[in-house]
Coordinates of C-alpha atoms and ligand atoms in Angstrom, one line a residue:
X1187 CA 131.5 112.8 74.8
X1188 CA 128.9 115.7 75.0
X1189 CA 128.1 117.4 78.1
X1190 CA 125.0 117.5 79.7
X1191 CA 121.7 117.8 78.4
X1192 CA 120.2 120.0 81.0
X1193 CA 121.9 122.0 83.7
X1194 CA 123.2 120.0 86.2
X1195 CA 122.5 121.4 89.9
X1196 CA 125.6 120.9 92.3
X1197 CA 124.2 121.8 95.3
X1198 CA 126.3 122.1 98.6
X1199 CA 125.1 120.5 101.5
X1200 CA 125.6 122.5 104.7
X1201 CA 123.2 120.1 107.7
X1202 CA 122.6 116.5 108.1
X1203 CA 122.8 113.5 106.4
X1204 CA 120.1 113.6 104.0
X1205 CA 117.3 112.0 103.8
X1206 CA 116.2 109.6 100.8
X1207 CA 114.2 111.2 98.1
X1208 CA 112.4 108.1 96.8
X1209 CA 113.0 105.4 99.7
X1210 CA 110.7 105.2 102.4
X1211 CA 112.2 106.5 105.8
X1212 CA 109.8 107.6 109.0
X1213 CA 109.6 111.6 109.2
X1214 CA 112.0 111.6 112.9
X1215 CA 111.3 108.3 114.4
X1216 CA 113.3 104.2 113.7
X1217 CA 112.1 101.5 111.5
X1218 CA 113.5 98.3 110.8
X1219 CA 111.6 95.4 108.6
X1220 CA 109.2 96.1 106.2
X1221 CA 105.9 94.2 107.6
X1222 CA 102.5 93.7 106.1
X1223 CA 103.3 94.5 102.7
X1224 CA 100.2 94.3 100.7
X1225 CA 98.4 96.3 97.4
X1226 CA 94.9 97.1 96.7
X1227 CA 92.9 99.5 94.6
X1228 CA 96.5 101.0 93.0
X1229 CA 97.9 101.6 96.5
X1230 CA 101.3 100.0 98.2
X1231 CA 101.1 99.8 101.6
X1232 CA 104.2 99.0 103.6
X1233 CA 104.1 98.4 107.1
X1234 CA 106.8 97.9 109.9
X1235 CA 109.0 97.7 112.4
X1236 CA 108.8 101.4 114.2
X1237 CA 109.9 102.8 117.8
X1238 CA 107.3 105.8 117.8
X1239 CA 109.1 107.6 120.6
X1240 CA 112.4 107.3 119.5
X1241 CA 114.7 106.5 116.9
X1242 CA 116.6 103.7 118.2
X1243 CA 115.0 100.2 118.1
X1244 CA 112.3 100.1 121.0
X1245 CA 108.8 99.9 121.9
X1246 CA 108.4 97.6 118.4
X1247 CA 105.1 98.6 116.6
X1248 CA 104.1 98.5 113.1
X1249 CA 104.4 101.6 111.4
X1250 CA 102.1 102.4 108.1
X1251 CA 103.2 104.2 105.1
X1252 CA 101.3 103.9 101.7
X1253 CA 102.2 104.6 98.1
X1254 CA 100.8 104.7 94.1
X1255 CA 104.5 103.7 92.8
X1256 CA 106.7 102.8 95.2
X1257 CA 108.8 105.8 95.5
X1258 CA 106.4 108.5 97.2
X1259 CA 105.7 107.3 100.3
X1260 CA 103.0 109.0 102.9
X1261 CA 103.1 108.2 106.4
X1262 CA 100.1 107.6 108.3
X1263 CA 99.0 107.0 112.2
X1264 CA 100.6 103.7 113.6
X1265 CA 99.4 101.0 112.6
X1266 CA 99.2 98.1 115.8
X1267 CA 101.2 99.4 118.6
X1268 CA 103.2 97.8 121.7
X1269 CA 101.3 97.8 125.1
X1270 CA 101.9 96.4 128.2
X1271 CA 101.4 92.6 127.5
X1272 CA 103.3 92.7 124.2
X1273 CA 106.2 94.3 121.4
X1274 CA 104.5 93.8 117.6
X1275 CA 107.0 92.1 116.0
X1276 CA 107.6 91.5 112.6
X1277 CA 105.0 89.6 110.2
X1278 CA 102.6 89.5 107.0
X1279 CA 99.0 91.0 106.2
X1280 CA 96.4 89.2 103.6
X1281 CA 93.5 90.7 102.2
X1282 CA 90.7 87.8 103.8
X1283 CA 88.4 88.1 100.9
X1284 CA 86.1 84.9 101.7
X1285 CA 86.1 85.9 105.2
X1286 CA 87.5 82.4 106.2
X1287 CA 88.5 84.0 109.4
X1288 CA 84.8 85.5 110.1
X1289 CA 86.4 88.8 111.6
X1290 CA 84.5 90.8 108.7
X1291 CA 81.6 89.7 106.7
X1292 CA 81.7 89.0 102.8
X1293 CA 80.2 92.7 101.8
X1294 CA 83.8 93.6 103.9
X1295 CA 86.5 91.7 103.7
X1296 CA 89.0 91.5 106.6
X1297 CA 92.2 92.8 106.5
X1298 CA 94.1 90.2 108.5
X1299 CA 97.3 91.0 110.2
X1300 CA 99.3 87.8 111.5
X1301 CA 102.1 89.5 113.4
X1302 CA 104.6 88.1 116.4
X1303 CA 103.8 88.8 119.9
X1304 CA 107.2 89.3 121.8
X1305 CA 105.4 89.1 125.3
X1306 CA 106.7 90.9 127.3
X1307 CA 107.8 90.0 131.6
X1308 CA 104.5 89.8 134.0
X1309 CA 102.4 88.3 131.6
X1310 CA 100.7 85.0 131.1
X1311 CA 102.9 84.2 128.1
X1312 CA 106.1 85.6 129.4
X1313 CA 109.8 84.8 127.8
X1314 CA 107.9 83.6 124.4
X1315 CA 107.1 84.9 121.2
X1316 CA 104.0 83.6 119.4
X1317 CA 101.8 84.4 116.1
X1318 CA 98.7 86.3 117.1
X1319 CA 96.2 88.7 114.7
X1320 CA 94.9 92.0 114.4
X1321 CA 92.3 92.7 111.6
X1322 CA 90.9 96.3 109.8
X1323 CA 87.6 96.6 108.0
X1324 CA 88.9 100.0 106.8
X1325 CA 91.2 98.9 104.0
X1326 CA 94.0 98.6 106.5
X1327 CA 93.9 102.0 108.5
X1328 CA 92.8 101.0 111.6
X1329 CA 93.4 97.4 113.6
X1330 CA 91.9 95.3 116.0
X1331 CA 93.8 93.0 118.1
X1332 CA 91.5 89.5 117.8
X1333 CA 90.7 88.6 121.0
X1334 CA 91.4 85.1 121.3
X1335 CA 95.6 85.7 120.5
X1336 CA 97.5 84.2 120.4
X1337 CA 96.7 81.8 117.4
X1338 CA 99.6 79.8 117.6
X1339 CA 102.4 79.0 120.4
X1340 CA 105.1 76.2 120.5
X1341 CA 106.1 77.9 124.1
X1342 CA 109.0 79.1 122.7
X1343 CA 111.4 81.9 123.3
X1344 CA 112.0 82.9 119.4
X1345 CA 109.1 81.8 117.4
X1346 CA 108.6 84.8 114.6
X1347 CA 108.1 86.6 111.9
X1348 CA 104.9 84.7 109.6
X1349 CA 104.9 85.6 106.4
X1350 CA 100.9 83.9 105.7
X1351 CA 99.7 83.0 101.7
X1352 CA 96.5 82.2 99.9
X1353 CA 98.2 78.7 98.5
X1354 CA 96.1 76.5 95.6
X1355 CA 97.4 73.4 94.7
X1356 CA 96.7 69.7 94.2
X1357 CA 96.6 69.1 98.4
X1358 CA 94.1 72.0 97.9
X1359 CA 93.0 75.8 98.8
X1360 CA 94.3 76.9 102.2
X1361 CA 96.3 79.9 103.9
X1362 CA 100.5 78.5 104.5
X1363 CA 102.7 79.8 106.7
X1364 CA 106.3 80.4 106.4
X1365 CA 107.5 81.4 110.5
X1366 CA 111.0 80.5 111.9
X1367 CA 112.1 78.8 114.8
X1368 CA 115.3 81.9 114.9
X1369 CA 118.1 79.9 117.2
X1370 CA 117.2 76.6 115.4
X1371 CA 117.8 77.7 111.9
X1372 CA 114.5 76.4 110.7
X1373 CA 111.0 77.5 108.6
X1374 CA 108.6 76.2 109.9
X1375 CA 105.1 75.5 107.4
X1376 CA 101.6 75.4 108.5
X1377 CA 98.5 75.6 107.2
X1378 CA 94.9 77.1 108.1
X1379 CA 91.5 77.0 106.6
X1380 CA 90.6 80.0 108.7
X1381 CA 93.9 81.9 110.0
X1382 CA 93.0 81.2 113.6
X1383 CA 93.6 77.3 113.6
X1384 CA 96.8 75.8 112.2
X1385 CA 98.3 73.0 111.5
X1386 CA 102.0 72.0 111.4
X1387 CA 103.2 71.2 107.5
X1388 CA 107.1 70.5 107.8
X1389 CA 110.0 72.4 108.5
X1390 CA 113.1 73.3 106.1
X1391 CA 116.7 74.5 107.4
X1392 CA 119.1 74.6 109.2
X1393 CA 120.6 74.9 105.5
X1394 CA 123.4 77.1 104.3
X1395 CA 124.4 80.0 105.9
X1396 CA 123.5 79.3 109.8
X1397 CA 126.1 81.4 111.8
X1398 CA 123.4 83.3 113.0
X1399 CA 118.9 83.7 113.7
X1400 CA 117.1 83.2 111.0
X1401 CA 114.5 85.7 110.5
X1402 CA 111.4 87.0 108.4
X1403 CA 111.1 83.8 105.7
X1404 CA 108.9 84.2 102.5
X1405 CA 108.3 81.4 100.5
X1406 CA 107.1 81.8 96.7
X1407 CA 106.4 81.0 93.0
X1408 CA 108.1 81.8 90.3
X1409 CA 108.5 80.8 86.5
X1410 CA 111.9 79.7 85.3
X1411 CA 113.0 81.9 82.7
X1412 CA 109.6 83.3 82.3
X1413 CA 108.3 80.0 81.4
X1414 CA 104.7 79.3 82.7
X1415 CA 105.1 75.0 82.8
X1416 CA 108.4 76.0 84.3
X1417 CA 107.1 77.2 88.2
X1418 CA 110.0 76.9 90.6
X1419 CA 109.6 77.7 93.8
X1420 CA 112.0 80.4 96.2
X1421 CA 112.4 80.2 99.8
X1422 CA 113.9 83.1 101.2
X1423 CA 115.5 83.3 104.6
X1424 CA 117.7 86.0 106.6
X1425 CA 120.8 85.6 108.7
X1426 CA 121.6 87.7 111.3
X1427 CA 124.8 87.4 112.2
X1428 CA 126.6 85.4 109.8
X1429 CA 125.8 87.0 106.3
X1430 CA 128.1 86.5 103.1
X1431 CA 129.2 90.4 103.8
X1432 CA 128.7 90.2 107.6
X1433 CA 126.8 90.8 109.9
X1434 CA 123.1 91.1 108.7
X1435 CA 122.1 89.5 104.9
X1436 CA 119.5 87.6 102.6
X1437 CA 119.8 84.1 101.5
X1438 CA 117.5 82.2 98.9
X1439 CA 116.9 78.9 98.1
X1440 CA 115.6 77.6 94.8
X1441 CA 113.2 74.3 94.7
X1442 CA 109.6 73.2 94.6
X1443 CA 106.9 73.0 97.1
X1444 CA 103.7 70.8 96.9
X1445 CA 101.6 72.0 99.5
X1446 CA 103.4 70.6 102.3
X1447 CA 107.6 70.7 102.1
X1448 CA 109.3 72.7 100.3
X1449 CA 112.4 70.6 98.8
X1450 CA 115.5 72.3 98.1
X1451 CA 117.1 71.4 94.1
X1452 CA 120.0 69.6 94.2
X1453 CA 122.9 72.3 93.5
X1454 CA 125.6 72.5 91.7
X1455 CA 128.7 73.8 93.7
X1456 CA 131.7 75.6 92.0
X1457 CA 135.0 75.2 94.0
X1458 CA 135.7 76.8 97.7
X1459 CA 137.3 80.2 97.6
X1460 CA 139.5 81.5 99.9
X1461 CA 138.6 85.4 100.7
X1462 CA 140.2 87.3 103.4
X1463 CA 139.3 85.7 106.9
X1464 CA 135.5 85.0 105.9
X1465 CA 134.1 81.6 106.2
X1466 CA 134.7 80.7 102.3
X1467 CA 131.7 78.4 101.5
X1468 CA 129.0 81.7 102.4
X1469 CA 130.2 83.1 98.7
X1470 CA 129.0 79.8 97.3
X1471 CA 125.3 80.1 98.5
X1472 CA 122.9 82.8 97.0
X1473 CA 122.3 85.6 98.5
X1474 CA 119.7 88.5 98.0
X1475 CA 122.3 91.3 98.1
X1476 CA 126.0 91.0 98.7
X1477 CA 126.5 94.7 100.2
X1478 CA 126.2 95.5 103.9
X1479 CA 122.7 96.8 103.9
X1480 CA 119.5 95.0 102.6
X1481 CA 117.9 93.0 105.3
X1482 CA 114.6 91.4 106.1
X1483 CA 113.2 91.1 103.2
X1484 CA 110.3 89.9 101.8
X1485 CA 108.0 90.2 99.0
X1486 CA 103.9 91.4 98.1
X1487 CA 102.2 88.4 98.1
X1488 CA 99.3 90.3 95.7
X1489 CA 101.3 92.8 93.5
X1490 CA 99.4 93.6 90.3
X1491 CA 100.5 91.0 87.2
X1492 CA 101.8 88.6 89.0
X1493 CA 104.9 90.6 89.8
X1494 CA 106.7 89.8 92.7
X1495 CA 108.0 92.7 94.4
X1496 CA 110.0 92.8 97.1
X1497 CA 111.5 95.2 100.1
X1498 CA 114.5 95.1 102.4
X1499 CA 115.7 97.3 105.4
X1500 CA 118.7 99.3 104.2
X1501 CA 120.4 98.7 107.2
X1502 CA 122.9 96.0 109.4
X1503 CA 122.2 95.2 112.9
X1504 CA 125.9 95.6 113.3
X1505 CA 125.1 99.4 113.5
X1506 CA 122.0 100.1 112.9
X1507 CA 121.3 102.3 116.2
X1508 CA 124.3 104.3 115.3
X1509 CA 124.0 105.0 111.9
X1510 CA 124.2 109.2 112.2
X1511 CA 121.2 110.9 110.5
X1512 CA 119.0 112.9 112.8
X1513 CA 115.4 112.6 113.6
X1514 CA 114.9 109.8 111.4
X1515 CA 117.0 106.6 111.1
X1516 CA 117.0 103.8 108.5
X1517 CA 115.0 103.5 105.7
X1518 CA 113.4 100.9 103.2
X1519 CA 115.4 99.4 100.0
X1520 CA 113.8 100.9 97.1
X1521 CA 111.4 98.1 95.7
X1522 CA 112.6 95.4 93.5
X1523 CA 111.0 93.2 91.2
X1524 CA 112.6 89.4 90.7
X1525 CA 112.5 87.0 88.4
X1526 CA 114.0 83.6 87.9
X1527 CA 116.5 83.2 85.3
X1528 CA 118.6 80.3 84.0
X1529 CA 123.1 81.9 84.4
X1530 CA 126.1 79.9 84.3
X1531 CA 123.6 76.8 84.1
X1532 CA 121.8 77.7 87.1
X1533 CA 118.4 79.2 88.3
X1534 CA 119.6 83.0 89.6
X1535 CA 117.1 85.5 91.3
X1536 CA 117.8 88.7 89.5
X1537 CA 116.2 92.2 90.5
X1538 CA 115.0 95.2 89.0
X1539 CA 114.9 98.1 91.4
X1540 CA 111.2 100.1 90.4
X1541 CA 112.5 103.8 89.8
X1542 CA 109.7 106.7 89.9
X1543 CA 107.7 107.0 86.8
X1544 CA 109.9 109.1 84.2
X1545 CA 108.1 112.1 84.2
X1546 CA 109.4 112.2 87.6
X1547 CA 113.1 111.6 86.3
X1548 CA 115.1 114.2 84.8
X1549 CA 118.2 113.0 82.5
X1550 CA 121.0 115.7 83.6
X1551 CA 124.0 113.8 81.9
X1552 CA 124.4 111.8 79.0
X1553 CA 127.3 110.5 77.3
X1554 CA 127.2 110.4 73.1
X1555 CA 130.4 108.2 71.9
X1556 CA 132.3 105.6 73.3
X1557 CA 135.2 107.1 75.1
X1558 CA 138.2 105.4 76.1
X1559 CA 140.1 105.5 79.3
X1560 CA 143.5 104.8 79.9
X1561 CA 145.1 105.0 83.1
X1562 CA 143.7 108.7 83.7
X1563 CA 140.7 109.3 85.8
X1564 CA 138.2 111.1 83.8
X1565 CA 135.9 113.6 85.8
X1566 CA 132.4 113.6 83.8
X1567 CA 129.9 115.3 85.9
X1568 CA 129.0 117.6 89.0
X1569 CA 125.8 115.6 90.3
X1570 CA 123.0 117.4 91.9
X1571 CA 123.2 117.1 95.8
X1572 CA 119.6 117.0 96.8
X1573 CA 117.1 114.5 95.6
X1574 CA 118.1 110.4 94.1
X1575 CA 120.5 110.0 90.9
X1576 CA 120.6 107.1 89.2
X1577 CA 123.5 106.1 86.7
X1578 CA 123.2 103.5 84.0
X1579 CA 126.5 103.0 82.7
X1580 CA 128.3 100.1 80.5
X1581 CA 131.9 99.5 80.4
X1582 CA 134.0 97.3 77.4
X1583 CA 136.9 95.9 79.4
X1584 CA 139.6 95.6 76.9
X1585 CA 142.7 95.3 78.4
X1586 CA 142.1 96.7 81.9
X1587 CA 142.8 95.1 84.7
X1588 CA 140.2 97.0 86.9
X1589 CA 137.7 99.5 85.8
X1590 CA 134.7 101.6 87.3
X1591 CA 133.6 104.5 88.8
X1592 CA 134.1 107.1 91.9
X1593 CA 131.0 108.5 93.5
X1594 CA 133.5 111.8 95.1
X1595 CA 132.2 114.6 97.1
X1596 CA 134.4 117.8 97.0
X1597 CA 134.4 119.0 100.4
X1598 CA 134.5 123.0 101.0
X1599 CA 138.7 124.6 102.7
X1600 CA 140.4 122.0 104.2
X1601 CA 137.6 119.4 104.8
X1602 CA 138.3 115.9 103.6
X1603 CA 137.1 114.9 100.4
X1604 CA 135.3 111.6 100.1
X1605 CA 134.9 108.7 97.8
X1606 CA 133.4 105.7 97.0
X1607 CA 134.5 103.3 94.4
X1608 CA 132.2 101.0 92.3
X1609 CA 134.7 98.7 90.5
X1610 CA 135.1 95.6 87.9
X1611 CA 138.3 93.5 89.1
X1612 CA 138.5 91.5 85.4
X1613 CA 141.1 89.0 86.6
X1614 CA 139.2 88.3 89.9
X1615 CA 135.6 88.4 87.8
X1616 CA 134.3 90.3 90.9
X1617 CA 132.6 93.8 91.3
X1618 CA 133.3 95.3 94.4
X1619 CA 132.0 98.4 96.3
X1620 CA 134.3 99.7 98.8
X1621 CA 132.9 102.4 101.2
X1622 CA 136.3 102.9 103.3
X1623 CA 137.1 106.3 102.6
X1624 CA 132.9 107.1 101.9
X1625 CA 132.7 110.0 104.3
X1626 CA 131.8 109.3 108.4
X1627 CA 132.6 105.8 108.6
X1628 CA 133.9 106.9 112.3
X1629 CA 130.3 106.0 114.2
X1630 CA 131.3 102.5 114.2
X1631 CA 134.4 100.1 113.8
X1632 CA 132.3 97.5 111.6
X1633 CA 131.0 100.1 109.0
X1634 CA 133.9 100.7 107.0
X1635 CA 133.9 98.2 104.5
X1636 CA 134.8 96.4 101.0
X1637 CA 131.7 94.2 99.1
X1638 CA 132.4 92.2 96.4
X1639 CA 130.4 89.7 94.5
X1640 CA 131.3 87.3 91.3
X1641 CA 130.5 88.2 87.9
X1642 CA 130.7 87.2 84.5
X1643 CA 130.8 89.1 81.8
X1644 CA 129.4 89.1 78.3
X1645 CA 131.4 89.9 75.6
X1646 CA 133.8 92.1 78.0
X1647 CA 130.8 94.1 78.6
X1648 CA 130.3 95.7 82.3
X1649 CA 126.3 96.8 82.6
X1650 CA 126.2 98.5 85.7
X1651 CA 122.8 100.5 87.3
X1652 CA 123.2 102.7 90.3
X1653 CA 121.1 104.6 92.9
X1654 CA 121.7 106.9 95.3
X1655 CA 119.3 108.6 97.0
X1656 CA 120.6 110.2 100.5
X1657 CA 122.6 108.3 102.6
X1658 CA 122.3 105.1 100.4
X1659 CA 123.6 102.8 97.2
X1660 CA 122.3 100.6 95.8
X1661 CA 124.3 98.7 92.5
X1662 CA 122.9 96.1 89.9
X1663 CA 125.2 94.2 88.0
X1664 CA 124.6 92.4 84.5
X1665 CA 120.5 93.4 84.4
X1666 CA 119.7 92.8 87.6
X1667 CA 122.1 89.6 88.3
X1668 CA 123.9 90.8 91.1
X1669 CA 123.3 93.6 93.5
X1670 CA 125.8 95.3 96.6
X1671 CA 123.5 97.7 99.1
X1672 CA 125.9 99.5 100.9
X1673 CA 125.1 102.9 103.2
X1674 CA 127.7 106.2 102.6
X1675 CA 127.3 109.0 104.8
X1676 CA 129.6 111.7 102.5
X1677 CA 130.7 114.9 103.9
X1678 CA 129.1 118.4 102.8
X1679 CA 130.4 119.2 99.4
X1680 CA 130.4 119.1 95.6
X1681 CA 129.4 115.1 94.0
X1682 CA 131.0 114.5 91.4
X1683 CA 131.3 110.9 89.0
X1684 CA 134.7 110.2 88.0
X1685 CA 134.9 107.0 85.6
X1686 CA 138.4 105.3 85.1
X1687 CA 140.2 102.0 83.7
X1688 CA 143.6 100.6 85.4
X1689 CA 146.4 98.4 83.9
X1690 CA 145.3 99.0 80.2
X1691 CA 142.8 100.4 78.3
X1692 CA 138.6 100.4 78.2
X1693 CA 136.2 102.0 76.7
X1694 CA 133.0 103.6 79.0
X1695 CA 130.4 102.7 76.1
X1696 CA 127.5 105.2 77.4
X1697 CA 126.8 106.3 80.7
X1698 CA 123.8 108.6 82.0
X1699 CA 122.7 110.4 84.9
X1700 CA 119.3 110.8 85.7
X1701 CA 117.8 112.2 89.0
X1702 CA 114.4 112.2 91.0
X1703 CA 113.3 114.6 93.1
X1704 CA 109.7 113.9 94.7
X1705 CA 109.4 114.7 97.8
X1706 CA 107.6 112.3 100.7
X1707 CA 104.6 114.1 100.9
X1708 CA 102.1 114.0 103.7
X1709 CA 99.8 117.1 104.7
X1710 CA 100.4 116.5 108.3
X1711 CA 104.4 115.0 108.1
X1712 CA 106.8 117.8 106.6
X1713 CA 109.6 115.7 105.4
X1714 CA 112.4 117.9 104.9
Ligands
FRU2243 C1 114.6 91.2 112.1 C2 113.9 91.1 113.4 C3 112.8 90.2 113.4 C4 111.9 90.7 114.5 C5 112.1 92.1 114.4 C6 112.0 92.9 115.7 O1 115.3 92.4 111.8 O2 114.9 90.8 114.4 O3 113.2 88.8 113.6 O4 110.6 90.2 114.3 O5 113.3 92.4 113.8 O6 112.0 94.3 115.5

């Protein structure tokens, strides 16, 4: 084992949590679900939820932020805001480029914002939520509201969150879309030829896990095992209460959709566990995330290649209003890209979190031979305190019982040190993240916390990806086959990355630390 390849900058914080380097978070205001997102001419934009006066959740608008790689993020103006009929609640954008809708002409193609009005007390459509539009003819800068919202209203009280799609298939070309019915546990299809008119498909749910609303669906394609005659199709649905970790989470549902229902595949279910008090069966269904902190999210419908890229709220309506950073609060998931591949027999969404372009990465450690550890923590690395790090790092088993590694911040005098562990528990065949003694876990009762998810191994062989950027952590397992986004909030201190192996031997077969440090830029926003 050889020590690092460049200097490694340990950097004491001394004020506030910090914020994320290469997530999207507002410059001093709230956000919650990514809305709207859509690509054009090289450029991400990300819209969503935002309280512009403040940074609890309030005053719902949708925010704007844009971006060439998905990890430096500029702020701009909002985007559609509250007034006095209505809140702007969550929803989907699509780039009208026929003009079916007629709110632009064919030289300028619409930009077509189907968001939920929450309307609000006083007004004609009081106590109900329904889809409405807003359009821009600037490439998404500036909105409209379309006069004659809204579009479409079943009259009732929680009717959200449309996620819209171009769809071409044998019952032919039309816009679908995917809204819930939230206390009913239900998606609800329709379809349009112009986004003003539509017509009801079918409905799917309540399915799984339904201990709480369902919110911000997304339904789409994508091949089996990168096979092209092999399309499957994912419906994606989140819980709030009632996820696998509690509290807020993402389910997914594999099958096939012909225009019209989407038909969940017959699946095959492994025994009930028992684990602590939580309802057993929500560790049989597939989630999006097993940690604490990836919500509503949904994907580009129009990412370049025919990726599929999607974005979550690192965050838990269990606490998100307390969560104690300071002008901002909450931030975006960095973006992942998913796949479909056949594990253990089954179709399994893996994810790829999209890290800055590597001349923006630095490698600061990087282990040369295979070391093995036996019972004694081994410290490897002081990690730089500013800016993301990102740790790839593969473990061989052995004989171990448990192995992993501490994210540890050595705090200054007599201030409590923190830690977070990232572990393998080989008899169990689950990773788990446990936050518990993370740093302030004091601003509320439901944040300290232990995540696990199952895991199988190949050939012994722990592959484990890691990012942390600020206040956040995100860990994929096996490639991509499992992830746990959990929030820290560490003291002020020294980071350092301890590795170790309990009740017999393994070997840490290479492990290195890179870390980003791009700033959010924006002429007019200082971020930091
Ligand atoms: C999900 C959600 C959506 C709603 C939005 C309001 O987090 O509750 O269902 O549209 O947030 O901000």
């Amino acid at each position: 084992m050889t020590e690092t390849t460049l200097p490694v900058a340990s950097i004491g914080r001394t004020a506030g949590y910090s914020r994320p380097a290469i997530h999207f978070a507002a410059k001093d205001t709230w956000l919650n679900d990514p809305n709207g997102l859509v690509h054009h001419n090289g450029i991400y934009h990300v819209y969503y939820q935002n309280n512009p006066y403040g940074n609890v959740w309030g005053n719902m608008s949708w925010g704007h932020a844009t971006s060439s790689d998905l990890a430096i993020w500029v702020e701009h103006p909002v985007a559609i805001a509250c007034d006095a009929t209505e809140d702007i609640y969550s929803g989907s954008i699509v780039i009208d480029q026929l003009n079916t809708s007629g709110l632009g002409n064919p030289e300028c193609p619409p930009w077509v914002a189907v968001y939920t009005s929450a309307f609000k007390e006083g007004t004609p459509h009081q106590g109900t939520q329904a889809q409405s539009l807003a359009f821009s003819l600037d490439e998404g800068m500036t909105w409209t509201k379309f006069a004659g919202n809204p579009v479409l209203t079943r009259g009732t009280p929680h009717f959200r969150d449309p996620k819209v799609f171009w769809h071409e298939g044998t019952a032919g070309s039309y816009w679908v879309m995917a809204v819930v019915e939230a206390q009913e546990q239900r998606v609800l299809l329709y379809r349009s030829a112009n986004l003003r008119e539509w017509e009801f498909l079918s409905d799917f749910g309540p399915a799984h896990a339904t201990g709480g609303e369902w919110e911000c669906p997304d339904l789409f394609p994508l091949p089996l095992d990168e096979d092209p005659d092999q399309v499957k199709w994912i419906m994606t649905v989140n819980v709030n209460p009632g996820a696998v970790a509690g509290g807020s989470g993402g389910q997914y549902f594999v099958g096939d959709f012909d225009g019209v229902s989407f038909r969940q595949d017959e699946r095959r279910r492994s025994a009930p566990l028992q684990v602590g008090s939580r309802p057993v069966q929500l560790r049989d269904y597939d989630w999006l995330d097993w940690g604490r902190d990836y919500y509503a999210a949904v994907s580009f419908s129009n990412a370049p290649d025919g990726r599929r890229i999607m974005l979550g709220w690192m965050n838990n309506w269990d606490y998100a209003n307390q969560t104690p950073t300071s002008p901002w609060r909450s931030s975006m998931s960095l973006a992942r890209e998913v796949a479909l591949r056949t594990i253990g027999g089954r179709p399994v969404l893996v994810q790829k979190p999209i890290l800055p372009p590597s001349d923006r990465m630095q490698t600061v450690y990087v282990s040369t031979a295979p070391l093995t550890l036996d019972n004694e923590p081994t410290q490897l690395a002081e990690l730089p305190w500013e800016g993301a790090f990102v740790i790839h790092a593969e473990f061989r088993v052995d004989r171990a019982a448990r192995v992993g590694l501490v994210l540890g911040v050595q705090a200054p005098g007599d201030a409590a040190d923190a830690q977070t562990l990232i572990s393998y528990d080989v008899a169990a065949g689950e990773l788990e993240v446990d936050r518990r003694d993370s740093g302030n876990t004091e601003f509320h009762d439901l944040f300290p916390s232990v995540e696990s998810c199952r895991l199988i191994l190949e050939d012994g062989v722990l592959a484990l990806d890691i990012v942390v950027d600020g206040c956040s952590l995100e860990v994929f397992a096996q490639h991509g086959q499992a992830s746990i986004t959990d929030l820290i909030f560490p003291p002020a201190g020294t980071p350092v990355l301890t590795v170790f192996a309990e009740g017999g031997a393994a070997t840490l077969l290479g492990l290195t630390v890179r870390t980003s440090f791009p700033q959010q830029m924006d002429a007019t926003l200082a971020t930091r």
